[in-house]
Amino acid sequence: MRYGIIGTGAVGGYYGARLAHAGCDVSFLFHSDYDYVRAHGLRVNSPAGSFTLGDVRAFSSPADMPECDVVIVGLKTTNERLLPTLLPPLLGPDTLVLLIQNGIGLEEDVQRMFPTVSIAAGLAFICSAKTKPGVVDHFDQGSINIAGYGHCDMDRLRAVVADFRKAGVEAHETPYGEARWKKAVWNMPFNGLTVLLEARTDELLADDASAALVRDLMYEVTDAAAACGVETVGRAFADKMISYTRSMVPYAPSMKVDYDLRRPMEIHYLYTRPIAVAREAGYEMKRMEMLRDALIFKQRRSLGLSAPAGKA
Amino acid sequence: MRYGIIGTGAVGGYYGARLAHAGCDVSFLFHSDYDYVRAHGLRVNSPAGSFTLGDVRAFSSPADMPECDVVIVGLKTTNERLLPTLLPPLLGPDTLVLLIQNGIGLEEDVQRMFPTVSIAAGLAFICSAKTKPGVVDHFDQGSINIAGYGHCDMDRLRAVVADFRKAGVEAHETPYGEARWKKAVWNMPFNGLTVLLEARTDELLADDASAALVRDLMYEVTDAAAACGVETVGRAFADKMISYTRSMVPYAPSMKVDYDLRRPMEIHYLYTRPIAVAREAGYEMKRMEMLRDALIFKQRRSLGLSAPAGKA
């Protein structure tokens, strides 16, 4: 199968490079990294084995890329508006689009842009970062759950799972709703709180008060999931996520990295959409609303945007 | 009537000085300011009229102070544990203790320390600060609501209200529960949020997201008050408090001043107690719990306290 990577960052870059390193045919779209990668290749530093891809199928424009059997989208969701431009050149009649992105509501929006395409959600449990051109630093974890959305071609999805495994990535097929909400259990508390309290994951869990706050926020996500009909994401799973995070290396999630680099944060798909989805199902995510509002305030200040005059 | 002031700070110092300036007999307890005030007097800078009290009845120990008809307690509630030492020398059989302090649960605790004493709550709507020895800076507002608690001597309370008015302070007698909860409507959102978001009141209200957050937090207080049987503190009052704050000078509430000066914050009486009181009445203040936990985290970091190892 021919793979295309849109958004060759900490996540898309990592999985794309793993697949290519295992012999898959992978075309990468680069933006600012293009010249560097053409000259030096794509480097992955990883406890699971470091390597450099010397001969990278690198592209600087989607128009030059081949039609792909599978497109992996690793874009920041703050760039989701670019998909109607970036995706079409890579799409054939049977292309599977795998969205390895954070949040709730992504598949719905992309399916609306491309009604006939096969869409899958990729839930990556990975600590990685790309802080300089052509180098992905992988710190910890790395598994991925893949879930078919709507009328997704499940045979192709299973072939992708098989390719990931062949590339040394722990990959599993999971039900869609469960997969997205399980990821939200970790993502929603830790991304926002590390920004709000200017702290790493280990610092949040080392303090009783903030650890209680993490837990309360996680329970709010599992309660929201239950309200949305996803009963399999219970409080026991939240407790497991906390233990799992205690065992992780101290970590700044992607939203904290974005905030520190004064980049836009993924507030819409990580907070605003899931809060709206839960509200539609009759559940009010009060704590998350508060976190979302605080993040919007911090984002405006961090980006130097003047606050619009507001009425409360 | 003879007045004694315990806690001669931004609030106790302001009202005590006003009373003394109007001719009342007022004894002040000073701590670090004692020598300065003996030498230079007590200065009030105020849009309602600035003045210096030259001949201040200043004391450095409560043991030297006279028995008082009225003791005004303006201590930070973080020093509430000092009251069993500070108060007894000033108490006669009919002394009224007026607690001009922030929070919920204060009268209950002080009554437990001194079961027979008359206690009143003073709810000051004032913007003032004491940032250097012997000088109180009064910026805005200044009215006070006074409410009798339990078996309070109401005749004496009314005499105090009359003295305040004589001293040019807008003073009203109000029902106890309503008074405390009305103050909480302003105090709980603004004290915590100015610390959490490192912002003044005007900055919080100029941004749509944080203004919505202020409003949601205020409504949580009015809902808690209703759950506690105080139905007169409704959402319309919260809306009024927001308009009132928009008309105020940009302001850092006392908790923000404490935080910036790396002093302990009044988290217990401003958050932990009202949250517990509301929970006992069957109402869960979810947003305030979140704010409280975040403030505890920020306080520990600000005071350089190592976080205790915690389990979530």
Tab-separated table of N, CA and C in Angstrom, chain B residues 42-95:
chain	number	residue	atom	x	y	z
B	42	LEU	N	-0.783	57.586	61.711
B	42	LEU	CA	-1.414	56.654	60.762
B	42	LEU	C	-2.044	57.477	59.643
B	43	ARG	N	-1.644	57.202	58.427
B	43	ARG	CA	-2.051	57.994	57.274
B	43	ARG	C	-3.105	57.249	56.449
B	44	VAL	N	-4.150	57.970	56.041
B	44	VAL	CA	-5.135	57.413	55.113
B	44	VAL	C	-5.167	58.288	53.868
B	45	ASN	N	-4.842	57.682	52.720
B	45	ASN	CA	-4.999	58.364	51.435
B	45	ASN	C	-6.304	57.893	50.809
B	46	SER	N	-7.208	58.826	50.548
B	46	SER	CA	-8.556	58.416	50.137
B	46	SER	C	-9.210	59.465	49.272
B	47	PRO	N	-9.956	59.021	48.244
B	47	PRO	CA	-10.738	59.986	47.450
B	47	PRO	C	-11.852	60.616	48.289
B	48	ALA	N	-12.208	59.969	49.412
B	48	ALA	CA	-13.247	60.528	50.293
B	48	ALA	C	-12.653	61.490	51.313
B	49	GLY	N	-11.376	61.846	51.131
B	49	GLY	CA	-10.711	62.742	52.070
B	49	GLY	C	-9.511	62.076	52.724
B	50	SER	N	-8.322	62.599	52.461
B	50	SER	CA	-7.101	62.039	53.057
B	50	SER	C	-6.830	62.731	54.393
B	51	PHE	N	-6.208	62.021	55.306
B	51	PHE	CA	-5.869	62.622	56.598
B	51	PHE	C	-4.792	61.785	57.288
B	52	THR	N	-4.136	62.408	58.277
B	52	THR	CA	-3.192	61.677	59.115
B	52	THR	C	-3.670	61.763	60.558
B	53	LEU	N	-3.772	60.605	61.220
B	53	LEU	CA	-4.038	60.589	62.652
B	53	LEU	C	-2.708	60.768	63.353
B	54	GLY	N	-2.508	61.907	63.994
B	54	GLY	CA	-1.221	62.149	64.636
B	54	GLY	C	-1.108	61.410	65.953
B	55	ASP	N	-2.105	61.596	66.774
B	55	ASP	CA	-2.051	61.044	68.126
B	55	ASP	C	-2.830	59.725	68.157
B	56	VAL	N	-2.149	58.628	67.778
B	56	VAL	CA	-2.813	57.325	67.661
B	56	VAL	C	-2.670	56.552	68.967
B	57	ARG	N	-3.767	56.007	69.484
B	57	ARG	CA	-3.660	55.075	70.612
B	57	ARG	C	-3.121	53.754	70.058
B	58	ALA	N	-1.823	53.664	69.948
B	58	ALA	CA	-1.184	52.500	69.327
B	58	ALA	C	-0.625	51.561	70.388
B	59	PHE	N	-0.793	50.282	70.159
B	59	PHE	CA	-0.284	49.271	71.090
B	59	PHE	C	0.462	48.199	70.297
B	60	SER	N	1.445	47.621	70.951
B	60	SER	CA	2.178	46.535	70.270
B	60	SER	C	1.829	45.183	70.879
B	61	SER	N	1.046	45.201	71.973
B	61	SER	CA	0.637	43.935	72.589
B	61	SER	C	-0.803	44.054	73.064
B	62	PRO	N	-1.631	43.055	72.825
B	62	PRO	CA	-3.026	43.137	73.273
B	62	PRO	C	-3.126	43.210	74.795
B	63	ALA	N	-2.131	42.693	75.512
B	63	ALA	CA	-2.167	42.717	76.984
B	63	ALA	C	-2.178	44.140	77.522
B	64	ASP	N	-1.624	45.090	76.747
B	64	ASP	CA	-1.586	46.489	77.178
B	64	ASP	C	-2.853	47.257	76.816
B	65	MET	N	-3.724	46.626	76.028
B	65	MET	CA	-4.891	47.357	75.510
B	65	MET	C	-6.027	47.368	76.525
B	66	PRO	N	-6.883	48.398	76.475
B	66	PRO	CA	-8.014	48.461	77.410
B	66	PRO	C	-9.132	47.492	77.019
B	67	GLU	N	-9.998	47.190	77.957
B	67	GLU	CA	-11.223	46.459	77.652
B	67	GLU	C	-12.048	47.332	76.707
B	68	CYS	N	-12.625	46.712	75.664
B	68	CYS	CA	-13.326	47.498	74.641
B	68	CYS	C	-14.804	47.139	74.575
B	69	ASP	N	-15.615	48.106	74.173
B	69	ASP	CA	-17.034	47.827	73.926
B	69	ASP	C	-17.220	47.125	72.581
B	70	VAL	N	-16.358	47.490	71.654
B	70	VAL	CA	-16.414	46.904	70.308
B	70	VAL	C	-14.997	46.568	69.862
B	71	VAL	N	-14.773	45.325	69.459
B	71	VAL	CA	-13.492	44.964	68.865
B	71	VAL	C	-13.715	44.690	67.384
B	72	ILE	N	-12.999	45.416	66.553
B	72	ILE	CA	-13.066	45.184	65.105
B	72	ILE	C	-11.886	44.312	64.723
B	73	VAL	N	-12.181	43.120	64.174
B	73	VAL	CA	-11.129	42.199	63.760
B	73	VAL	C	-10.940	42.331	62.254
B	74	GLY	N	-9.778	42.823	61.870
B	74	GLY	CA	-9.463	42.984	60.449
B	74	GLY	C	-8.306	42.102	60.036
B	75	LEU	N	-8.023	41.097	60.851
B	75	LEU	CA	-6.928	40.156	60.543
B	75	LEU	C	-7.179	39.428	59.242
B	76	LYS	N	-6.122	39.080	58.552
B	76	LYS	CA	-6.217	38.066	57.508
B	76	LYS	C	-6.711	36.778	58.157
B	77	THR	N	-7.601	36.068	57.484
B	77	THR	CA	-8.121	34.833	58.075
B	77	THR	C	-7.050	33.744	58.156
B	78	THR	N	-5.947	33.941	57.445
B	78	THR	CA	-4.831	32.992	57.591
B	78	THR	C	-4.218	33.099	58.985
B	79	ASN	N	-4.558	34.164	59.736
B	79	ASN	CA	-4.072	34.336	61.111
B	79	ASN	C	-5.168	34.088	62.147
B	80	GLU	N	-6.268	33.453	61.729
B	80	GLU	CA	-7.403	33.253	62.645
B	80	GLU	C	-7.001	32.490	63.907
B	81	ARG	N	-5.989	31.634	63.786
B	81	ARG	CA	-5.547	30.845	64.946
B	81	ARG	C	-4.960	31.723	66.055
B	82	LEU	N	-4.658	33.006	65.747
B	82	LEU	CA	-4.098	33.906	66.760
B	82	LEU	C	-5.177	34.496	67.667
B	83	LEU	N	-6.450	34.394	67.278
B	83	LEU	CA	-7.509	35.080	68.030
B	83	LEU	C	-7.601	34.653	69.494
B	84	PRO	N	-7.441	33.361	69.834
B	84	PRO	CA	-7.504	32.989	71.256
B	84	PRO	C	-6.431	33.674	72.095
B	85	THR	N	-5.371	34.147	71.479
B	85	THR	CA	-4.328	34.898	72.189
B	85	THR	C	-4.610	36.405	72.149
B	86	LEU	N	-5.034	36.894	70.992
B	86	LEU	CA	-5.164	38.338	70.805
B	86	LEU	C	-6.425	38.927	71.437
B	87	LEU	N	-7.524	38.201	71.398
B	87	LEU	CA	-8.819	38.791	71.776
B	87	LEU	C	-9.067	38.937	73.283
B	88	PRO	N	-8.762	37.894	74.102
B	88	PRO	CA	-9.221	37.937	75.500
B	88	PRO	C	-8.901	39.216	76.286
B	89	PRO	N	-7.710	39.834	76.148
B	89	PRO	CA	-7.462	41.041	76.950
B	89	PRO	C	-8.443	42.173	76.657
B	90	LEU	N	-9.057	42.183	75.478
B	90	LEU	CA	-9.947	43.285	75.089
B	90	LEU	C	-11.405	43.018	75.428
B	91	LEU	N	-11.711	41.803	75.855
B	91	LEU	CA	-13.114	41.414	76.029
B	91	LEU	C	-13.643	41.746	77.416
B	92	GLY	N	-14.783	42.457	77.457
B	92	GLY	CA	-15.550	42.626	78.679
B	92	GLY	C	-16.789	41.750	78.592
B	93	PRO	N	-17.669	41.858	79.582
B	93	PRO	CA	-18.862	40.990	79.569
B	93	PRO	C	-19.803	41.285	78.399
B	94	ASP	N	-19.777	42.517	77.858
B	94	ASP	CA	-20.743	42.884	76.812
B	94	ASP	C	-20.083	43.269	75.494
B	95	THR	N	-18.809	42.901	75.332
B	95	THR	CA	-18.089	43.326	74.127
B	95	THR	C	-18.717	42.726	72.864
